[in-house]
Structure formats: structure tokens, C-alpha cells
Amino acid sequence: MCRPQREDTIMVQCEKCGSKWEASSAYSKSLSVCPFCGAMLLEEEKARGYGKMDEFLGYMVKVYGEELYRNPERLKNLIGDLYGGEERVKKLFRRALVEEKLSVKVYEIAQKPKNERQPFYNRLASQFAEGNYWPVEFGLKVVGSLVSGLTGEVLEGAQPESKNRIVQVGNVRFEMVYVEGGTFQMGATEEQGEDADGDENPVHRVTLSEYLIGKHEVTQALWEEVMGSNPSYDEQGGDYPVERASWNDCQEFIEKLNARTGMQFRLPTEAEWEYSARGGNRSKGYKYAGSDDLDEVGWYGDNSDEHTHPVGRKKPNELGLYDMSGNVWEWCQDWYGDYMEESQTNPTGPQSVGTRVLRGGSGWDIASGCRVSYRYYDDPGYWYVKYGLRLVLSL
């Protein structure tokens, strides 16, 4: 199988927090967000125009939820604090969104059928005909689409953002995605085909309560912020997944993270991991996490060049989770053991049997090892360049 050519990359540094990471050279054509502190990053010449304010407004909806647009004063503050563009652009949008209360109007209009929204947007275009005002109409049109969930690809796979949580630890910010509880068939379901292994059977019914799970694998930046060191072999940037972490190392990291945040993070149970990878109650029955084409959603042996990659560069799954197939193996809380035929509610695996579960596959593995039902295990004290983690919060 031919390997795809690697995309040209550049090193990017956030002026706000100083973090560095590798980004596509196409970065210069698009707005980006610092994965560590959340600051908006724009190339200097782009910051002198209006073209990125609509993307910024869309990002605000995705992070803070649609209710933000019913609170113009908070939106005004966020524009001032986070938007990296020209001051004149900030003032323009503050006036339109806050003083003229167009954000509230957009929120209200966005709830209406499409044929009732368009006249409103047309009136905006007419009202703001002057050159300095045209971007307001376009930006609000994007916001309206985001609020009403009509953009398709922009918000595809995203959960209700109001239930997600943004967690700040020092200079590092990460997102926990809300997963609604539900019931699913766990194990070698039909779409897994002949690739399924014996320990993926019997397929059994599992019911889970709601929880939050990391949008991304734990990054090297977060690990280093908490632990003061980085065990990773592939130290290419803070937005790469931490690796060479044993299950025991992960427990120590989580204990320190909890002490620092006052929250109760943990590893996912094996059932929570599989339910999340399958897309929860939004599952479309894919073989991998978010697609039947692994190249779309994961780094594995055929496309990774045998090293890890920055988190979130592939497409997310139905819940908006990234890299659940490939990149690094993710430790689960459970001991490894045989499945039972009986239906289970919030299972936590067998009693102590010697090895702990890993899920998801890695950049060194064949495609079959990255399937949503594939199971792996290792000694809890053993670390390897392939081994990382993803966090969970109970609700």
C-alpha cells in the first residue's frame, strides 16, 4: 500500500501563553486556536481584515454554547479578550452584536424555518450596505447557521456544547465532551466482520449513565503541566499525545490533576470507551471511530510514518471526539477479562486478574487493531511508546 505524502508543516507559537506546536502550512490561510490556552491566532496580515470574525463567532458558539448569543455583554467581553484582529473590527462587531442587539435577533431568527430567516439576512445586507459593515451580515449568517445546527459539516458530530466543560490547568486548556447515557451492543457487532477476534465475543447489551470524556487524548502539554516532566519518546510539541505512560503512571497523573483542579477525573471504563468510540447515541455503526475509512479518522501503520501526530488533526466521530482510532493506545480503568453474555449496567470489568485494558490502536498498528471493538491489554506497570490515555468525568 502506498503511503500518502506528508503535508508540509510549520512551527507555530502562541504569543499569549508561549506554547509551540506543529501545524499545516495551510495554517497561513485559516484562523487557528491555541490548543493550550484557547487564544485565537491569526496571521498578521489576515488580522487586518474582517474575513476571520465569522469564524471567531462560530468558534464562540461551539465552545460556549448558543446561549451566549442571548447574553450580548458576555459576548462583548469575549470579543475583547480573545479576538486577535484589528481594534476597529472589534468595535464594529461590538456595536452590531451588543449595542444594536443583533446577536439576540440572530438567536431568535435562527430558530425559525429557513424561508423566514433569509429575509432577515437580506435586510441586514441592505441596512449595512457601507463597506465597513458588510462583514456583519456574513458573520451573523454563519452564527445563525451554527445556532440552528444547519451547517452540517461545521458542527457535524458535536454534542450540545452547553453540557461540555472547558478545563483550565495553568496555561493548558482542554475540553470534556458530554456523553448522554444509553444502551448499546458491546463487542463484535456485524460491521466488524471477519476482523473480529474471539475475545470480542459474546456481543452483550450494556447500559451506561451519562459522563464526560476528553475531546482529545491527554497532550504532552497537560501532562507536563501536572507532572513537571514529559515521558514521551516523540517530543515534537505540546499538542502531541503523551505516550510511554503506564497504567500506574496514569493513576499518578490523575491523582495530581484531581488535587490541583478539585475535580474527580479518572480513566474510562472499557464499556465507556467503546460506547464513546462508537458515537454513543449518535452512532452510525462504523467499524472505526467515526468512519469506515480509517484514513479519515485515525493515524495508524499505513499513514503515520510510525510516529504520533498532534491531536485533533483527523475527523472527529459522531460525538465530536478525536483520535479514538489510532495515534496512541488509551488505557482503560478495567482489568482485562472475558465478556459475559448477560446484560450489564455501568460495568467495571472483572476483579483483579493481572493485566489492564487498552483500546483504540496506535500509529504503529494495522487497521484491524484500531476498530471500535478491538481489545488489547498489558501489565499496569508497563509503559511503551504506543501507550497514552484519555480522561473521563462522572456526572
Short mmCIF file of C-alpha atoms in Angstrom, two decimals:
data_model
loop_
_atom_site.label_atom_id
_atom_site.label_comp_id
_atom_site.label_asym_id
_atom_site.label_seq_id
_atom_site.Cartn_x
_atom_site.Cartn_y
_atom_site.Cartn_z
CA MET A 1 0.00 0.00 0.00
CA CYS A 2 1.39 3.42 -0.94
CA ARG A 3 1.86 5.88 1.86
CA PRO A 4 0.34 9.35 1.28
CA GLN A 5 2.79 12.23 1.09
CA ARG A 6 3.22 14.11 4.33
CA GLU A 7 1.70 17.57 4.44
CA ASP A 8 4.16 20.45 4.77
CA THR A 9 4.20 21.77 8.30
CA ILE A 10 5.43 24.82 10.18
CA MET A 11 6.04 25.51 13.85
CA VAL A 12 3.51 27.88 15.43
CA GLN A 13 3.89 29.73 18.73
CA CYS A 14 1.10 31.35 20.74
CA GLU A 15 2.06 34.88 21.75
CA LYS A 16 -0.30 34.74 24.72
CA CYS A 17 0.97 31.62 26.53
CA GLY A 18 4.19 30.84 24.64
CA SER A 19 3.20 27.27 23.68
CA LYS A 20 4.59 25.83 20.44
CA TRP A 21 3.16 23.16 18.15
CA GLU A 22 3.37 21.81 14.62
CA ALA A 23 0.72 22.99 12.15
CA SER A 24 -0.06 22.54 8.48
CA SER A 25 1.48 25.13 6.20
CA ALA A 26 -2.12 25.82 5.17
CA TYR A 27 -2.36 27.44 8.60
CA SER A 28 -1.50 30.74 6.97
CA LYS A 29 -4.83 30.61 5.15
CA SER A 30 -7.04 29.94 8.15
CA LEU A 31 -7.78 31.00 11.69
CA SER A 32 -6.49 28.69 14.38
CA VAL A 33 -6.97 28.33 18.11
CA CYS A 34 -4.18 27.74 20.61
CA PRO A 35 -4.84 24.20 21.94
CA PHE A 36 -3.32 25.13 25.30
CA CYS A 37 -4.77 28.50 26.32
CA GLY A 38 -7.61 28.91 23.81
CA ALA A 39 -6.34 32.22 22.37
CA MET A 40 -7.38 32.98 18.82
CA LEU A 41 -4.40 33.01 16.43
CA LEU A 42 -4.44 34.86 13.14
CA GLU A 43 -1.66 35.61 10.70
CA GLU A 44 -0.77 39.29 10.98
CA GLU A 45 -1.97 40.37 7.55
CA LYS A 46 -5.23 38.43 7.96
CA ALA A 47 -5.85 40.17 11.27
CA ARG A 48 -6.29 43.47 9.43
CA GLY A 49 -9.45 42.29 7.67
CA TYR A 50 -12.90 41.02 8.55
CA GLY A 51 -12.65 37.58 6.97
CA LYS A 52 -11.97 35.72 10.23
CA MET A 53 -14.51 37.33 12.56
CA ASP A 54 -17.24 35.00 11.31
CA GLU A 55 -15.01 32.01 12.15
CA PHE A 56 -14.32 33.51 15.56
CA LEU A 57 -18.05 33.92 16.23
CA GLY A 58 -18.65 30.35 15.16
CA TYR A 59 -15.89 29.16 17.49
CA MET A 60 -17.51 31.04 20.37
CA VAL A 61 -20.79 29.22 19.75
CA LYS A 62 -19.04 25.85 19.64
CA VAL A 63 -17.16 26.43 22.90
CA TYR A 64 -19.63 28.41 24.99
CA GLY A 65 -22.96 27.27 23.56
CA GLU A 66 -25.77 29.01 21.73
CA GLU A 67 -27.00 30.68 24.94
CA LEU A 68 -24.01 33.00 24.62
CA TYR A 69 -25.86 34.92 21.92
CA ARG A 70 -28.64 35.80 24.34
CA ASN A 71 -26.04 37.41 26.59
CA PRO A 72 -24.54 40.24 24.48
CA GLU A 73 -22.47 41.67 27.34
CA ARG A 74 -20.59 38.40 27.79
CA LEU A 75 -20.09 38.13 24.05
CA LYS A 76 -18.73 41.68 24.04
CA ASN A 77 -16.18 40.75 26.70
CA LEU A 78 -15.10 37.60 24.85
CA ILE A 79 -14.61 39.54 21.62
CA GLY A 80 -12.40 41.97 23.52
CA ASP A 81 -10.40 39.30 25.33
CA LEU A 82 -9.92 36.62 22.68
CA TYR A 83 -10.23 38.06 19.18
CA GLY A 84 -6.80 38.74 17.73
CA GLY A 85 -7.83 41.07 14.92
CA GLU A 86 -7.74 44.82 14.41
CA GLU A 87 -9.32 47.03 17.09
CA ARG A 88 -11.59 48.68 14.52
CA VAL A 89 -13.05 45.28 13.66
CA LYS A 90 -13.72 44.58 17.32
CA LYS A 91 -15.55 47.88 17.73
CA LEU A 92 -17.62 47.24 14.62
CA PHE A 93 -18.83 43.87 15.79
CA ARG A 94 -19.35 45.00 19.37
CA ARG A 95 -21.64 47.73 18.10
CA ALA A 96 -23.64 45.38 15.90
CA LEU A 97 -23.81 42.47 18.34
CA VAL A 98 -24.22 44.36 21.61
CA GLU A 99 -25.49 47.92 21.15
CA GLU A 100 -27.83 47.08 18.28
CA LYS A 101 -28.54 43.68 19.89
CA LEU A 102 -28.20 41.83 16.62
CA SER A 103 -26.85 38.76 18.43
CA VAL A 104 -30.22 38.38 20.17
CA LYS A 105 -32.04 38.91 16.88
CA VAL A 106 -29.91 36.27 15.19
CA TYR A 107 -30.57 33.83 18.02
CA GLU A 108 -34.32 34.38 17.68
CA ILE A 109 -34.39 34.28 13.88
CA ALA A 110 -32.20 31.17 13.76
CA GLN A 111 -34.96 29.18 15.45
CA LYS A 112 -37.35 29.91 12.56
CA PRO A 113 -37.74 27.94 9.30
CA LYS A 114 -35.24 28.69 6.54
CA ASN A 115 -37.74 30.63 4.42
CA GLU A 116 -38.30 33.03 7.34
CA ARG A 117 -34.58 33.51 8.05
CA GLN A 118 -33.47 34.67 4.61
CA PRO A 119 -35.49 37.94 4.53
CA PHE A 120 -33.84 38.91 7.82
CA TYR A 121 -30.37 38.34 6.38
CA ASN A 122 -31.34 40.28 3.26
CA ARG A 123 -32.43 43.22 5.41
CA LEU A 124 -29.10 43.11 7.22
CA ALA A 125 -27.23 43.28 3.93
CA SER A 126 -29.28 46.31 2.93
CA GLN A 127 -29.02 48.01 6.32
CA PHE A 128 -25.24 47.65 6.43
CA ALA A 129 -24.53 48.49 2.81
CA GLU A 130 -21.50 50.63 3.62
CA GLY A 131 -18.15 48.98 3.06
CA ASN A 132 -17.33 48.95 6.75
CA TYR A 133 -20.46 47.00 7.64
CA TRP A 134 -20.75 44.23 5.06
CA PRO A 135 -18.95 41.60 7.19
CA VAL A 136 -21.60 41.90 9.91
CA GLU A 137 -24.21 40.32 7.67
CA PHE A 138 -21.91 37.49 6.64
CA GLY A 139 -20.65 36.85 10.15
CA LEU A 140 -24.14 36.77 11.60
CA LYS A 141 -25.32 34.45 8.85
CA VAL A 142 -22.65 31.97 9.93
CA VAL A 143 -23.60 32.40 13.57
CA GLY A 144 -27.26 31.87 12.74
CA SER A 145 -26.43 28.64 10.94
CA LEU A 146 -24.34 27.42 13.86
CA VAL A 147 -27.01 28.27 16.41
CA SER A 148 -29.68 26.39 14.49
CA GLY A 149 -27.41 23.44 13.73
CA LEU A 150 -27.91 23.76 9.98
CA THR A 151 -24.33 23.88 8.73
CA GLY A 152 -23.81 20.11 8.51
CA GLU A 153 -20.05 19.89 8.32
CA VAL A 154 -19.16 22.75 10.66
CA LEU A 155 -20.81 21.16 13.66
CA GLU A 156 -21.05 17.57 12.43
CA GLY A 157 -20.66 15.20 15.35
CA ALA A 158 -20.77 17.87 18.04
CA GLN A 159 -22.63 17.34 21.30
CA PRO A 160 -24.74 20.08 22.92
CA GLU A 161 -21.95 22.46 23.85
CA SER A 162 -23.69 23.82 26.92
CA LYS A 163 -23.05 20.48 28.66
CA ASN A 164 -19.40 20.30 27.66
CA ARG A 165 -16.75 21.63 30.02
CA ILE A 166 -13.63 23.64 29.33
CA VAL A 167 -10.99 22.92 31.97
CA GLN A 168 -8.02 25.23 32.57
CA VAL A 169 -4.89 23.89 34.28
CA GLY A 170 -2.14 26.50 34.38
CA ASN A 171 -1.59 27.56 30.78
CA VAL A 172 -3.27 24.45 29.37
CA ARG A 173 -6.92 24.30 28.40
CA PHE A 174 -8.78 21.13 27.37
CA GLU A 175 -12.36 20.16 26.66
CA MET A 176 -14.53 17.43 28.14
CA VAL A 177 -17.41 16.32 25.90
CA TYR A 178 -20.80 15.39 27.30
CA VAL A 179 -21.94 11.83 26.53
CA GLU A 180 -25.60 11.11 27.09
CA GLY A 181 -26.27 7.78 28.77
CA GLY A 182 -27.77 4.96 26.75
CA THR A 183 -27.77 1.29 25.82
CA PHE A 184 -25.66 -0.36 23.12
CA GLN A 185 -24.40 -3.73 21.91
CA MET A 186 -20.79 -4.16 23.03
CA GLY A 187 -18.37 -6.44 21.22
CA ALA A 188 -18.04 -7.97 17.75
CA THR A 189 -21.15 -6.49 16.16
CA GLU A 190 -21.94 -7.13 12.50
CA GLU A 191 -19.92 -4.26 11.00
CA GLN A 192 -16.69 -5.68 12.50
CA GLY A 193 -16.91 -8.63 10.09
CA GLU A 194 -14.15 -11.21 9.88
CA ASP A 195 -11.64 -8.90 11.60
CA ALA A 196 -13.26 -9.57 14.98
CA ASP A 197 -11.24 -11.59 17.50
CA GLY A 198 -12.58 -14.20 19.87
CA ASP A 199 -12.32 -12.02 22.96
CA GLU A 200 -14.74 -9.53 21.38
CA ASN A 201 -17.49 -12.10 21.93
CA PRO A 202 -20.09 -12.67 23.12
CA VAL A 203 -21.80 -9.48 22.00
CA HIS A 204 -23.76 -8.26 25.01
CA ARG A 205 -26.12 -5.45 25.97
CA VAL A 206 -24.65 -2.64 28.10
CA THR A 207 -26.42 0.35 29.65
CA LEU A 208 -24.38 3.37 30.76
CA SER A 209 -25.13 6.52 32.73
CA GLU A 210 -24.10 9.94 31.37
CA TYR A 211 -20.50 11.12 31.69
CA LEU A 212 -17.92 13.48 30.21
CA ILE A 213 -14.95 12.26 28.17
CA GLY A 214 -11.91 14.07 26.81
CA LYS A 215 -12.36 15.53 23.35
CA HIS A 216 -8.72 14.65 22.73
CA GLU A 217 -6.12 12.30 24.13
CA VAL A 218 -4.18 13.82 27.03
CA THR A 219 -1.50 16.01 25.50
CA GLN A 220 2.14 16.32 26.43
CA ALA A 221 1.45 19.92 27.46
CA LEU A 222 -1.17 18.88 30.02
CA TRP A 223 0.93 16.03 31.37
CA GLU A 224 3.96 18.27 31.78
CA GLU A 225 1.86 21.00 33.43
CA VAL A 226 0.65 18.49 36.03
CA MET A 227 3.68 16.24 36.46
CA GLY A 228 6.54 18.65 35.75
CA SER A 229 8.08 16.21 33.27
CA ASN A 230 7.32 14.57 29.94
CA PRO A 231 7.87 10.81 29.49
CA SER A 232 7.15 10.86 25.76
CA TYR A 233 9.56 9.48 23.20
CA ASP A 234 8.08 11.63 20.41
CA GLU A 235 8.59 15.09 21.96
CA GLN A 236 7.64 17.24 18.99
CA GLY A 237 5.16 19.61 20.58
CA GLY A 238 2.72 20.19 23.40
CA ASP A 239 -0.29 19.21 21.30
CA TYR A 240 1.05 15.72 20.65
CA PRO A 241 -0.46 12.95 22.79
CA VAL A 242 1.58 11.97 25.81
CA GLU A 243 2.97 8.44 25.46
CA ARG A 244 5.29 5.99 27.21
CA ALA A 245 2.83 6.14 30.12
CA SER A 246 1.98 3.02 32.09
CA TRP A 247 -1.42 2.47 33.69
CA ASN A 248 0.23 3.18 37.05
CA ASP A 249 1.72 6.41 35.67
CA CYS A 250 -1.75 7.44 34.52
CA GLN A 251 -3.14 6.91 38.01
CA GLU A 252 -0.44 9.13 39.49
CA PHE A 253 -1.13 11.80 36.88
CA ILE A 254 -4.88 11.69 37.56
CA GLU A 255 -4.35 11.89 41.32
CA LYS A 256 -2.26 15.05 40.91
CA LEU A 257 -4.67 16.52 38.37
CA ASN A 258 -7.60 15.97 40.74
CA ALA A 259 -5.71 17.56 43.63
CA ARG A 260 -4.96 20.58 41.51
CA THR A 261 -8.43 21.04 39.99
CA GLY A 262 -10.67 19.76 42.78
CA MET A 263 -12.38 17.56 40.18
CA GLN A 264 -12.64 13.77 40.00
CA PHE A 265 -11.09 12.70 36.73
CA ARG A 266 -10.45 9.02 36.03
CA LEU A 267 -9.78 6.64 33.17
CA PRO A 268 -12.83 5.45 31.21
CA THR A 269 -14.22 2.02 31.86
CA GLU A 270 -13.85 -0.29 28.88
CA ALA A 271 -17.59 -0.01 28.23
CA GLU A 272 -17.50 3.81 28.37
CA TRP A 273 -14.57 3.83 25.99
CA GLU A 274 -16.31 1.61 23.42
CA TYR A 275 -19.63 3.45 23.71
CA SER A 276 -17.81 6.77 23.13
CA ALA A 277 -15.78 5.42 20.22
CA ARG A 278 -18.94 4.09 18.58
CA GLY A 279 -20.52 7.54 18.81
CA GLY A 280 -22.82 7.00 21.78
CA ASN A 281 -26.48 7.53 21.00
CA ARG A 282 -25.45 9.20 17.73
CA SER A 283 -23.70 6.08 16.44
CA LYS A 284 -23.89 5.36 12.72
CA GLY A 285 -22.47 1.87 13.15
CA TYR A 286 -18.97 2.50 11.82
CA LYS A 287 -16.13 -0.01 12.02
CA TYR A 288 -13.71 2.65 13.29
CA ALA A 289 -14.40 5.68 15.47
CA GLY A 290 -16.29 7.97 13.10
CA SER A 291 -15.88 6.25 9.73
CA ASP A 292 -15.49 3.01 7.83
CA ASP A 293 -12.40 4.59 6.24
CA LEU A 294 -9.65 4.66 8.86
CA ASP A 295 -7.57 7.18 6.91
CA GLU A 296 -10.30 9.76 7.53
CA VAL A 297 -10.27 9.47 11.31
CA GLY A 298 -7.07 7.88 12.54
CA TRP A 299 -3.28 7.63 12.44
CA TYR A 300 -2.19 4.01 12.02
CA GLY A 301 0.56 1.94 10.42
CA ASP A 302 -0.27 2.88 6.84
CA ASN A 303 -0.36 6.67 7.25
CA SER A 304 1.53 7.67 10.41
CA ASP A 305 5.17 7.20 9.34
CA GLU A 306 5.44 5.35 12.65
CA HIS A 307 5.21 8.31 14.95
CA THR A 308 2.46 10.15 16.80
CA HIS A 309 0.68 13.20 15.43
CA PRO A 310 -0.87 16.30 17.03
CA VAL A 311 -4.29 15.58 18.47
CA GLY A 312 -7.38 16.59 16.54
CA ARG A 313 -5.95 16.60 13.00
CA LYS A 314 -8.26 13.88 11.66
CA LYS A 315 -12.05 13.98 11.50
CA PRO A 316 -13.98 13.51 14.77
CA ASN A 317 -16.52 10.78 15.39
CA GLU A 318 -20.26 11.27 15.86
CA LEU A 319 -19.74 12.72 19.36
CA GLY A 320 -17.03 15.15 18.25
CA LEU A 321 -14.22 13.02 19.74
CA TYR A 322 -10.86 12.86 18.00
CA ASP A 323 -8.27 10.09 17.57
CA MET A 324 -10.22 7.30 19.24
CA SER A 325 -8.97 5.08 16.43
CA GLY A 326 -5.19 5.23 16.21
CA ASN A 327 -2.44 7.67 17.28
CA VAL A 328 -1.85 6.09 20.74
CA TRP A 329 -3.43 3.24 22.66
CA GLU A 330 -5.60 4.50 25.51
CA TRP A 331 -5.62 2.86 28.92
CA CYS A 332 -8.97 1.93 30.46
CA GLN A 333 -9.74 1.51 34.14
CA ASP A 334 -10.79 -2.16 33.87
CA TRP A 335 -8.84 -5.31 34.42
CA TYR A 336 -8.87 -7.41 31.25
CA GLY A 337 -11.17 -10.44 31.24
CA ASP A 338 -13.71 -12.44 29.26
CA TYR A 339 -17.05 -10.89 28.35
CA MET A 340 -20.29 -12.16 29.88
CA GLU A 341 -23.47 -12.88 27.92
CA GLU A 342 -25.75 -11.18 30.44
CA SER A 343 -26.86 -7.57 30.07
CA GLN A 344 -24.91 -5.17 32.28
CA THR A 345 -25.35 -1.68 33.69
CA ASN A 346 -22.26 0.50 34.20
CA PRO A 347 -19.87 -2.48 34.17
CA THR A 348 -16.37 -2.02 35.59
CA GLY A 349 -14.79 -5.27 34.42
CA PRO A 350 -13.62 -8.31 36.39
CA GLN A 351 -11.81 -8.37 39.70
CA SER A 352 -8.00 -8.26 39.69
CA VAL A 353 -6.57 -10.63 37.08
CA GLY A 354 -3.15 -9.14 36.33
CA THR A 355 -3.50 -7.01 33.18
CA ARG A 356 -5.36 -3.80 32.32
CA VAL A 357 -7.31 -2.98 29.15
CA LEU A 358 -6.03 -0.75 26.34
CA ARG A 359 -8.19 0.43 23.45
CA GLY A 360 -8.05 2.25 20.13
CA GLY A 361 -4.86 1.14 18.41
CA SER A 362 -1.90 3.34 17.51
CA GLY A 363 0.22 4.75 14.73
CA TRP A 364 2.24 1.54 14.66
CA ASP A 365 -0.68 -0.86 14.26
CA ILE A 366 -2.61 -2.40 11.39
CA ALA A 367 -6.12 -1.15 10.72
CA SER A 368 -7.80 -4.09 12.45
CA GLY A 369 -6.27 -3.05 15.78
CA CYS A 370 -7.95 0.36 15.54
CA ARG A 371 -11.52 -0.96 15.34
CA VAL A 372 -14.01 0.24 17.97
CA SER A 373 -14.45 -3.28 19.39
CA TYR A 374 -10.80 -4.42 19.34
CA ARG A 375 -9.35 -5.27 22.75
CA TYR A 376 -5.76 -5.21 23.97
CA TYR A 377 -4.15 -5.49 27.39
CA ASP A 378 -0.85 -5.17 29.23
CA ASP A 379 0.71 -5.16 32.66
CA PRO A 380 -0.30 -1.98 34.56
CA GLY A 381 3.34 -1.19 35.33
CA TYR A 382 4.50 -1.45 31.72
CA TRP A 383 4.97 1.62 29.52
CA TYR A 384 5.50 1.73 25.79
CA VAL A 385 5.81 4.41 23.11
CA LYS A 386 2.31 3.46 21.94
CA TYR A 387 0.55 3.94 25.29
CA GLY A 388 -1.38 7.08 26.29
CA LEU A 389 -4.72 8.00 27.86
CA ARG A 390 -7.99 9.92 27.66
CA LEU A 391 -9.84 11.33 30.68
CA VAL A 392 -13.39 10.81 31.94
CA LEU A 393 -15.51 12.70 34.48
CA SER A 394 -18.53 11.08 36.12
CA LEU A 395 -21.73 13.13 36.40
#
